[in-house]
Amino acid sequence: MIKFVDLKRQYDSNKKEIDDAISSVIEGTAFIGGKYVESFADEFAKYLGVKHCITCANGTDAIEIALKALGIGKGDEVIVPTHTWISTSEAVSLVGAKPVFADTLSYYYTINPHEIEKHITPATKAIIPVHLYGLPADMDSIMLIAKKHKLFVLEDCAQAHGAKIDGKLAGTFGDFATFSFYPSKNLGAFGDAGCIVTNNDDLTEKATLIANHGQLIKHEHKIEGRNSRLDGIQGAILTAKLRHLNKWNKQRISNAKIYNEHLKDIQQVRTPSSIEGFTHVYYVYCIKALDRNKLREHLSAKGIETAIHYPKMLPMLDAYKHIEQSHDEFKMSYEYQPYILSLPMYPELTDEEIKYICDSIKEFYSK
Ligand SMILES: *Cc1c(COP(=O)(O)O)cnc(C)c1O
């Protein structure tokens, strides 16, 4: 049986470090905020080469808090991709603004810069590119569009810890970037966790206030904020795991190469594309496959778990029945939606397992 994600293997590989991290938090009763959270924020900011890291409860809150800190709310529009996890658009609605969907690029799955421009109106305030599956969006084009139309850019880096464009890390292009440390992410906690990063001092203060009841100093509430804090245990675990992130990403990249090599001669399958100079960190290894659903059943019978990220493009969900945008605006993502399939991908996956998965795919198409 090959699991889609196997977090136990990673824990087994650094059990002592993790157990020690957890027990020091318990011994020190540093349960919420405190030194383990602060040192993680410092380390993660250093890793990215940014000035500030504001920790919070999860990656969805991170987007919502960042939008609030940018002053985005009722009457504003924010452009998001059609193809992403719902948090990206949900956070826009949660601050009272309107998510406006823009179509994606067929080979890369990230937001299409030309589609962004088509959807800009006088109400547009920001763009949220998502570095989907671990491949950075076309940030050069997106930053130019943002500059031209004076829009904020908030990078959703929930799937892109360590991804790069020409050596520059995802999360260092926009006004803000948000990360999720959901357990299965490239850098994952043992529960919910998230953060916001920026080089802007003023935005840092605003986001910090919003995430912790409007206080920088205890009991001095400058505004009404909310409770979105990070636990000490998650901070300590993330600090321990951050040391391994580059190594784990390299293993993901090497696994992707092995998949690509084994799958390249199967005509019914298209392997994921990267872009020259872009470092894809393969949070998800997504193929396009003919007869996707039947292939999925075949793999399941062979003991191989797969997933679909995501079965429905956001504008097709009931949650967005009310939007005024027509389906014709999202041709590309609708077109590839029935074919996408995510294969098992984690650093600890073995060469033999990848070969077995690819052989099983070959077997399906040769029947
Ligand atoms: C995981 C994820 C989030 C949200 O993260 P949570 O920590 O689960 O709230 C946001 N955006 C994308 C693209 C994600 O994959």
CSV table of C-alpha atoms and ligand atoms in Angstrom, one decimal:
chain,number,residue,atom,x,y,z
A,1,MET,CA,0.0,0.0,0.0
A,2,ILE,CA,1.5,3.4,-1.0
A,3,LYS,CA,-0.2,6.2,0.8
A,4,PHE,CA,-0.8,9.5,-0.9
A,5,VAL,CA,1.0,11.3,2.0
A,6,ASP,CA,2.9,9.5,4.6
A,7,LEU,CA,3.8,11.8,7.5
A,8,LYS,CA,4.8,9.0,9.8
A,9,ARG,CA,7.9,8.3,7.7
A,10,GLN,CA,9.1,11.9,8.2
A,11,TYR,CA,8.5,11.7,11.9
A,12,ASP,CA,10.4,8.5,12.1
A,13,SER,CA,13.3,10.2,10.3
A,14,ASN,CA,13.7,12.9,12.9
A,15,LYS,CA,11.8,11.6,15.9
A,16,LYS,CA,14.3,12.5,18.6
A,17,GLU,CA,14.5,16.1,17.4
A,18,ILE,CA,10.8,16.5,17.3
A,19,ASP,CA,10.2,14.8,20.7
A,20,ASP,CA,12.8,17.0,22.3
A,21,ALA,CA,11.3,20.1,20.8
A,22,ILE,CA,7.8,19.2,22.1
A,23,SER,CA,9.0,18.3,25.5
A,24,SER,CA,11.0,21.6,26.0
A,25,VAL,CA,7.8,23.5,25.2
A,26,ILE,CA,5.9,21.4,27.8
A,27,GLU,CA,8.6,21.7,30.4
A,28,GLY,CA,8.7,25.5,29.8
A,29,THR,CA,4.9,25.8,29.6
A,30,ALA,CA,5.4,28.1,26.6
A,31,PHE,CA,2.1,27.0,25.1
A,32,ILE,CA,1.0,30.1,23.1
A,33,GLY,CA,3.3,32.6,21.6
A,34,GLY,CA,6.5,32.9,23.6
A,35,LYS,CA,10.1,32.1,22.8
A,36,TYR,CA,9.6,29.0,20.6
A,37,VAL,CA,7.2,30.9,18.4
A,38,GLU,CA,9.5,34.0,18.3
A,39,SER,CA,12.5,32.0,17.4
A,40,PHE,CA,10.6,30.2,14.6
A,41,ALA,CA,9.5,33.6,13.2
A,42,ASP,CA,13.1,34.8,13.3
A,43,GLU,CA,14.4,31.7,11.6
A,44,PHE,CA,11.8,31.6,8.9
A,45,ALA,CA,12.3,35.3,8.1
A,46,LYS,CA,16.0,34.6,7.8
A,47,TYR,CA,15.4,31.6,5.6
A,48,LEU,CA,13.4,33.8,3.2
A,49,GLY,CA,15.6,36.8,3.6
A,50,VAL,CA,12.7,39.0,4.6
A,51,LYS,CA,12.5,41.5,7.4
A,52,HIS,CA,9.3,40.3,9.2
A,53,CYS,CA,7.4,37.1,9.9
A,54,ILE,CA,4.1,37.4,11.7
A,55,THR,CA,3.0,34.0,12.9
A,56,CYS,CA,-0.7,33.1,13.1
A,57,ALA,CA,-3.1,30.2,13.5
A,58,ASN,CA,-3.3,28.9,9.9
A,59,GLY,CA,-2.7,29.8,6.3
A,60,THR,CA,-6.3,30.9,5.7
A,61,ASP,CA,-6.2,33.4,8.6
A,62,ALA,CA,-2.9,34.6,7.2
A,63,ILE,CA,-4.5,35.7,3.9
A,64,GLU,CA,-7.4,37.2,5.7
A,65,ILE,CA,-5.2,39.2,8.2
A,66,ALA,CA,-2.9,40.3,5.3
A,67,LEU,CA,-5.9,41.6,3.3
A,68,LYS,CA,-7.2,43.5,6.4
A,69,ALA,CA,-3.8,45.0,7.1
A,70,LEU,CA,-3.8,46.2,3.5
A,71,GLY,CA,-7.1,48.0,4.2
A,72,ILE,CA,-9.1,45.8,1.8
A,73,GLY,CA,-12.8,45.4,2.5
A,74,LYS,CA,-16.3,46.2,1.3
A,75,GLY,CA,-16.6,47.5,-2.2
A,76,ASP,CA,-13.1,46.2,-3.2
A,77,GLU,CA,-12.3,43.5,-5.7
A,78,VAL,CA,-9.4,41.1,-5.4
A,79,ILE,CA,-8.2,38.9,-8.4
A,80,VAL,CA,-7.6,35.3,-7.6
A,81,PRO,CA,-7.0,32.2,-9.7
A,82,THR,CA,-9.8,29.8,-10.7
A,83,HIS,CA,-7.7,26.9,-9.7
A,84,THR,CA,-6.6,26.8,-6.1
A,85,TRP,CA,-7.7,25.7,-2.7
A,86,ILE,CA,-10.7,27.7,-1.5
A,87,SER,CA,-8.8,29.6,1.2
A,88,THR,CA,-7.5,32.0,-1.4
A,89,SER,CA,-10.9,33.3,-2.4
A,90,GLU,CA,-12.6,32.6,0.9
A,91,ALA,CA,-10.3,35.0,2.7
A,92,VAL,CA,-11.3,37.7,0.2
A,93,SER,CA,-15.0,37.2,1.0
A,94,LEU,CA,-14.2,37.0,4.7
A,95,VAL,CA,-12.9,40.6,4.7
A,96,GLY,CA,-16.1,41.7,2.8
A,97,ALA,CA,-14.4,42.2,-0.5
A,98,LYS,CA,-15.3,40.4,-3.8
A,99,PRO,CA,-13.1,37.6,-5.2
A,100,VAL,CA,-12.8,38.0,-9.0
A,101,PHE,CA,-11.6,34.8,-10.7
A,102,ALA,CA,-9.0,34.7,-13.5
A,103,ASP,CA,-8.2,31.7,-15.6
A,104,THR,CA,-4.9,29.8,-15.3
A,105,LEU,CA,-2.2,28.5,-17.7
A,106,SER,CA,-2.8,25.0,-19.0
A,107,TYR,CA,0.7,23.6,-18.6
A,108,TYR,CA,1.7,25.4,-15.3
A,109,TYR,CA,-1.7,25.6,-13.5
A,110,THR,CA,-0.9,29.1,-12.2
A,111,ILE,CA,-2.8,32.3,-12.8
A,112,ASN,CA,-2.5,33.7,-16.4
A,113,PRO,CA,-1.2,37.3,-16.3
A,114,HIS,CA,-3.2,38.2,-19.4
A,115,GLU,CA,-6.4,37.0,-17.7
A,116,ILE,CA,-5.5,39.2,-14.7
A,117,GLU,CA,-5.4,42.3,-16.8
A,118,LYS,CA,-8.8,41.5,-18.4
A,119,HIS,CA,-10.4,41.5,-15.0
A,120,ILE,CA,-9.0,44.8,-13.6
A,121,THR,CA,-11.7,47.4,-12.8
A,122,PRO,CA,-11.6,50.7,-10.8
A,123,ALA,CA,-12.6,48.6,-7.8
A,124,THR,CA,-9.6,46.2,-8.0
A,125,LYS,CA,-7.3,46.6,-5.1
A,126,ALA,CA,-5.1,43.5,-5.1
A,127,ILE,CA,-4.0,40.3,-6.9
A,128,ILE,CA,-3.4,37.0,-5.1
A,129,PRO,CA,-1.2,34.8,-7.2
A,130,VAL,CA,-0.9,31.2,-5.9
A,131,HIS,CA,2.3,29.2,-6.5
A,132,LEU,CA,0.2,26.2,-7.1
A,133,TYR,CA,1.6,22.7,-6.5
A,134,GLY,CA,5.0,24.3,-5.7
A,135,LEU,CA,5.6,26.1,-9.0
A,136,PRO,CA,5.9,29.9,-8.7
A,137,ALA,CA,3.4,31.9,-10.7
A,138,ASP,CA,4.8,34.3,-13.4
A,139,MET,CA,5.8,37.0,-10.8
A,140,ASP,CA,7.7,39.2,-13.3
A,141,SER,CA,4.6,39.8,-15.4
A,142,ILE,CA,2.3,40.0,-12.3
A,143,MET,CA,4.5,42.6,-10.6
A,144,LEU,CA,4.5,44.7,-13.8
A,145,ILE,CA,0.7,44.6,-14.0
A,146,ALA,CA,0.4,45.5,-10.3
A,147,LYS,CA,2.7,48.4,-10.7
A,148,LYS,CA,1.0,49.7,-13.8
A,149,HIS,CA,-2.5,49.6,-12.1
A,150,LYS,CA,-1.2,50.4,-8.5
A,151,LEU,CA,-2.4,47.1,-7.0
A,152,PHE,CA,-1.2,45.2,-4.0
A,153,VAL,CA,0.2,41.8,-4.5
A,154,LEU,CA,-0.2,39.1,-1.9
A,155,GLU,CA,1.5,35.8,-2.7
A,156,ASP,CA,-0.3,32.7,-1.5
A,157,CYS,CA,2.8,30.5,-0.7
A,158,ALA,CA,0.9,27.7,1.1
A,159,GLN,CA,2.3,25.2,-1.4
A,160,ALA,CA,5.6,26.8,-2.2
A,161,HIS,CA,8.0,26.8,0.8
A,162,GLY,CA,11.4,27.1,-0.8
A,163,ALA,CA,10.2,27.5,-4.4
A,164,LYS,CA,12.2,30.1,-6.4
A,165,ILE,CA,12.4,32.1,-9.6
A,166,ASP,CA,16.0,32.7,-10.7
A,167,GLY,CA,17.2,32.1,-7.2
A,168,LYS,CA,14.7,34.5,-5.6
A,169,LEU,CA,12.4,32.8,-3.1
A,170,ALA,CA,8.6,32.7,-3.5
A,171,GLY,CA,7.2,35.0,-0.9
A,172,THR,CA,9.7,37.8,-1.5
A,173,PHE,CA,8.0,39.4,-4.6
A,174,GLY,CA,4.8,40.9,-3.3
A,175,ASP,CA,3.8,43.3,-0.6
A,176,PHE,CA,2.8,40.4,1.6
A,177,ALA,CA,3.2,36.6,1.3
A,178,THR,CA,1.3,34.1,3.4
A,179,PHE,CA,2.3,30.5,4.3
A,180,SER,CA,0.4,27.6,5.6
A,181,PHE,CA,2.1,25.0,7.7
A,182,TYR,CA,-0.7,22.5,7.5
A,183,PRO,CA,0.9,19.1,8.3
A,184,SER,CA,1.2,17.8,4.7
A,185,LYS,CA,2.7,21.1,3.3
A,186,ASN,CA,6.4,21.1,2.3
A,187,LEU,CA,7.0,22.6,5.8
A,188,GLY,CA,4.3,21.2,8.0
A,189,ALA,CA,3.5,21.5,11.7
A,190,PHE,CA,1.7,18.9,13.8
A,191,GLY,CA,-1.6,20.8,13.7
A,192,ASP,CA,-2.7,24.1,12.2
A,193,ALA,CA,-0.2,26.9,11.7
A,194,GLY,CA,0.5,29.8,9.4
A,195,CYS,CA,2.4,33.0,8.9
A,196,ILE,CA,2.6,36.3,7.0
A,197,VAL,CA,5.9,37.7,5.7
A,198,THR,CA,6.7,41.2,4.5
A,199,ASN,CA,9.5,43.8,4.4
A,200,ASN,CA,7.1,46.6,5.3
A,201,ASP,CA,7.2,47.8,8.9
A,202,ASP,CA,3.9,49.5,8.9
A,203,LEU,CA,2.0,46.5,7.5
A,204,THR,CA,3.8,44.3,10.0
A,205,GLU,CA,2.5,46.3,12.9
A,206,LYS,CA,-1.1,46.3,11.4
A,207,ALA,CA,-1.0,42.5,10.8
A,208,THR,CA,0.5,41.8,14.3
A,209,LEU,CA,-2.3,43.9,15.9
A,210,ILE,CA,-5.0,42.1,14.0
A,211,ALA,CA,-3.7,38.6,14.8
A,212,ASN,CA,-3.6,39.3,18.5
A,213,HIS,CA,-6.6,41.2,19.7
A,214,GLY,CA,-5.3,44.6,18.6
A,215,GLN,CA,-2.5,44.6,21.2
A,216,LEU,CA,1.2,44.9,20.9
A,217,ILE,CA,1.6,45.3,24.7
A,218,LYS,CA,-0.7,43.3,26.8
A,219,HIS,CA,-4.0,45.0,27.7
A,220,GLU,CA,-3.3,48.0,25.4
A,221,HIS,CA,-5.8,47.3,22.7
A,222,LYS,CA,-5.3,49.8,19.9
A,223,ILE,CA,-8.0,48.3,17.7
A,224,GLU,CA,-10.3,45.3,17.9
A,225,GLY,CA,-8.4,42.4,16.3
A,226,ARG,CA,-9.0,38.7,16.7
A,227,ASN,CA,-7.4,35.6,18.1
A,228,SER,CA,-5.1,34.0,15.5
A,229,ARG,CA,-2.0,32.9,17.4
A,230,LEU,CA,0.5,30.2,17.0
A,231,ASP,CA,1.1,27.5,19.6
A,232,GLY,CA,4.6,27.0,21.2
A,233,ILE,CA,4.6,23.3,20.3
A,234,GLN,CA,4.0,24.2,16.6
A,235,GLY,CA,6.7,26.8,16.7
A,236,ALA,CA,9.3,24.4,18.2
A,237,ILE,CA,8.4,21.7,15.7
A,238,LEU,CA,8.6,24.0,12.8
A,239,THR,CA,12.0,25.3,13.9
A,240,ALA,CA,13.3,21.8,14.0
A,241,LYS,CA,11.8,20.9,10.7
A,242,LEU,CA,12.9,24.1,8.9
A,243,ARG,CA,16.5,22.8,9.1
A,244,HIS,CA,15.5,20.0,6.8
A,245,LEU,CA,13.3,21.9,4.4
A,246,ASN,CA,16.0,22.3,1.6
A,247,LYS,CA,17.0,18.7,1.8
A,248,TRP,CA,13.3,17.6,1.7
A,249,ASN,CA,12.6,19.8,-1.3
A,250,LYS,CA,15.6,18.4,-3.1
A,251,GLN,CA,14.2,14.9,-2.5
A,252,ARG,CA,10.8,15.9,-3.9
A,253,ILE,CA,12.5,17.4,-7.0
A,254,SER,CA,14.5,14.2,-7.4
A,255,ASN,CA,11.4,12.1,-7.0
A,256,ALA,CA,9.6,14.2,-9.7
A,257,LYS,CA,12.6,13.6,-12.1
A,258,ILE,CA,12.2,9.8,-11.5
A,259,TYR,CA,8.5,10.0,-12.2
A,260,ASN,CA,9.1,12.1,-15.4
A,261,GLU,CA,11.6,9.6,-16.7
A,262,HIS,CA,9.3,6.6,-16.2
A,263,LEU,CA,6.2,8.3,-17.5
A,264,LYS,CA,7.7,10.1,-20.5
A,265,ASP,CA,6.8,7.5,-23.0
A,266,ILE,CA,3.2,7.1,-22.1
A,267,GLN,CA,1.2,9.0,-24.6
A,268,GLN,CA,-1.9,9.2,-22.5
A,269,VAL,CA,-0.1,11.0,-19.7
A,270,ARG,CA,1.4,14.5,-19.5
A,271,THR,CA,3.9,15.0,-16.8
A,272,PRO,CA,4.1,18.4,-15.0
A,273,SER,CA,6.0,21.2,-16.6
A,274,SER,CA,8.4,23.5,-14.9
A,275,ILE,CA,9.9,26.7,-16.4
A,276,GLU,CA,13.6,27.4,-17.1
A,277,GLY,CA,15.0,29.2,-14.0
A,278,PHE,CA,12.0,28.3,-11.8
A,279,THR,CA,12.5,25.9,-8.9
A,280,HIS,CA,9.3,23.7,-8.6
A,281,VAL,CA,9.2,22.2,-5.1
A,282,TYR,CA,6.4,19.6,-5.9
A,283,TYR,CA,4.1,20.0,-3.0
A,284,VAL,CA,1.9,18.1,-5.5
A,285,TYR,CA,3.0,16.0,-8.5
A,286,CYS,CA,0.1,16.5,-10.8
A,287,ILE,CA,-0.2,14.7,-14.1
A,288,LYS,CA,-2.8,15.0,-16.8
A,289,ALA,CA,-4.2,11.6,-17.7
A,290,LEU,CA,-6.7,10.3,-20.2
A,291,ASP,CA,-9.5,8.2,-18.6
A,292,ARG,CA,-8.4,9.8,-15.3
A,293,ASN,CA,-11.2,8.3,-13.2
A,294,LYS,CA,-10.7,4.7,-14.5
A,295,LEU,CA,-6.9,5.1,-14.0
A,296,ARG,CA,-7.5,6.2,-10.5
A,297,GLU,CA,-9.6,3.1,-9.8
A,298,HIS,CA,-6.9,0.9,-11.3
A,299,LEU,CA,-4.2,2.5,-9.1
A,300,SER,CA,-6.4,2.1,-6.1
A,301,ALA,CA,-6.8,-1.6,-6.8
A,302,LYS,CA,-3.0,-1.8,-7.0
A,303,GLY,CA,-2.8,-0.3,-3.5
A,304,ILE,CA,-1.8,3.2,-4.7
A,305,GLU,CA,-3.5,6.2,-3.2
A,306,THR,CA,-4.0,9.2,-5.4
A,307,ALA,CA,-5.8,12.5,-5.1
A,308,ILE,CA,-7.3,15.3,-7.2
A,309,HIS,CA,-6.2,18.9,-6.5
A,310,TYR,CA,-8.9,20.0,-7.1
A,311,PRO,CA,-11.9,18.2,-8.5
A,312,LYS,CA,-13.8,21.4,-9.2
A,313,MET,CA,-12.5,24.8,-10.2
A,314,LEU,CA,-13.6,27.4,-7.6
A,315,PRO,CA,-16.2,29.1,-9.8
A,316,MET,CA,-18.0,25.8,-10.3
A,317,LEU,CA,-18.5,25.2,-6.5
A,318,ASP,CA,-21.9,25.9,-4.9
A,319,ALA,CA,-20.2,28.4,-2.7
A,320,TYR,CA,-19.8,30.6,-5.8
A,321,LYS,CA,-23.2,30.1,-7.5
A,322,HIS,CA,-23.8,33.8,-7.0
A,323,ILE,CA,-20.9,35.1,-9.0
A,324,GLU,CA,-21.6,37.1,-12.1
A,325,GLN,CA,-18.7,35.7,-14.1
A,326,SER,CA,-19.5,33.4,-17.0
A,327,HIS,CA,-17.9,30.0,-17.4
A,328,ASP,CA,-16.5,31.1,-20.8
A,329,GLU,CA,-14.0,33.2,-18.8
A,330,PHE,CA,-12.4,30.1,-17.4
A,331,LYS,CA,-11.9,28.0,-20.5
A,332,MET,CA,-8.5,26.7,-19.8
A,333,SER,CA,-9.0,25.5,-16.3
A,334,TYR,CA,-12.3,23.9,-17.2
A,335,GLU,CA,-10.7,22.1,-20.1
A,336,TYR,CA,-8.0,20.4,-18.0
A,337,GLN,CA,-10.0,19.8,-14.9
A,338,PRO,CA,-11.2,16.3,-15.9
A,339,TYR,CA,-7.6,15.1,-16.5
A,340,ILE,CA,-5.6,16.2,-13.5
A,341,LEU,CA,-4.4,13.6,-11.1
A,342,SER,CA,-2.0,13.9,-8.1
A,343,LEU,CA,0.3,11.0,-7.6
A,344,PRO,CA,2.0,10.2,-4.2
A,345,MET,CA,4.7,12.7,-3.5
A,346,TYR,CA,6.9,13.1,-0.4
A,347,PRO,CA,10.6,13.2,0.3
A,348,GLU,CA,10.6,9.7,1.7
A,349,LEU,CA,9.0,8.0,-1.3
A,350,THR,CA,11.4,5.4,-2.6
A,351,ASP,CA,12.6,4.8,-6.2
A,352,GLU,CA,11.0,1.4,-6.1
A,353,GLU,CA,7.6,2.8,-5.1
A,354,ILE,CA,7.8,5.4,-7.9
A,355,LYS,CA,8.7,2.7,-10.4
A,356,TYR,CA,5.8,0.5,-9.1
A,357,ILE,CA,3.3,3.4,-9.5
A,358,CYS,CA,4.6,4.2,-13.1
A,359,ASP,CA,4.5,0.5,-14.1
A,360,SER,CA,0.9,0.3,-12.8
A,361,ILE,CA,0.0,3.4,-15.0
A,362,LYS,CA,1.7,1.7,-18.0
A,363,GLU,CA,-0.2,-1.5,-17.3
A,364,PHE,CA,-3.5,0.4,-17.3
A,365,TYR,CA,-2.9,2.0,-20.7
A,366,SER,CA,-1.7,-1.2,-22.3
A,367,LYS,CA,-4.8,-3.1,-21.4
B,1,LIG,C1,-3.2,24.9,2.4
B,1,LIG,C2,-3.6,26.1,1.7
B,1,LIG,C3,-4.1,27.3,2.3
B,1,LIG,C4,-4.6,27.4,3.7
B,1,LIG,O1,-3.9,26.9,4.6
B,1,LIG,P1,-4.6,26.4,6.0
B,1,LIG,O2,-3.4,26.4,6.9
B,1,LIG,O3,-5.1,25.0,5.8
B,1,LIG,O4,-5.6,27.4,6.4
B,1,LIG,C5,-4.3,28.4,1.5
B,1,LIG,N1,-4.0,28.4,0.2
B,1,LIG,C6,-3.5,27.3,-0.5
B,1,LIG,C7,-3.2,27.4,-1.9
B,1,LIG,C8,-3.3,26.1,0.3
B,1,LIG,O5,-2.9,25.0,-0.4
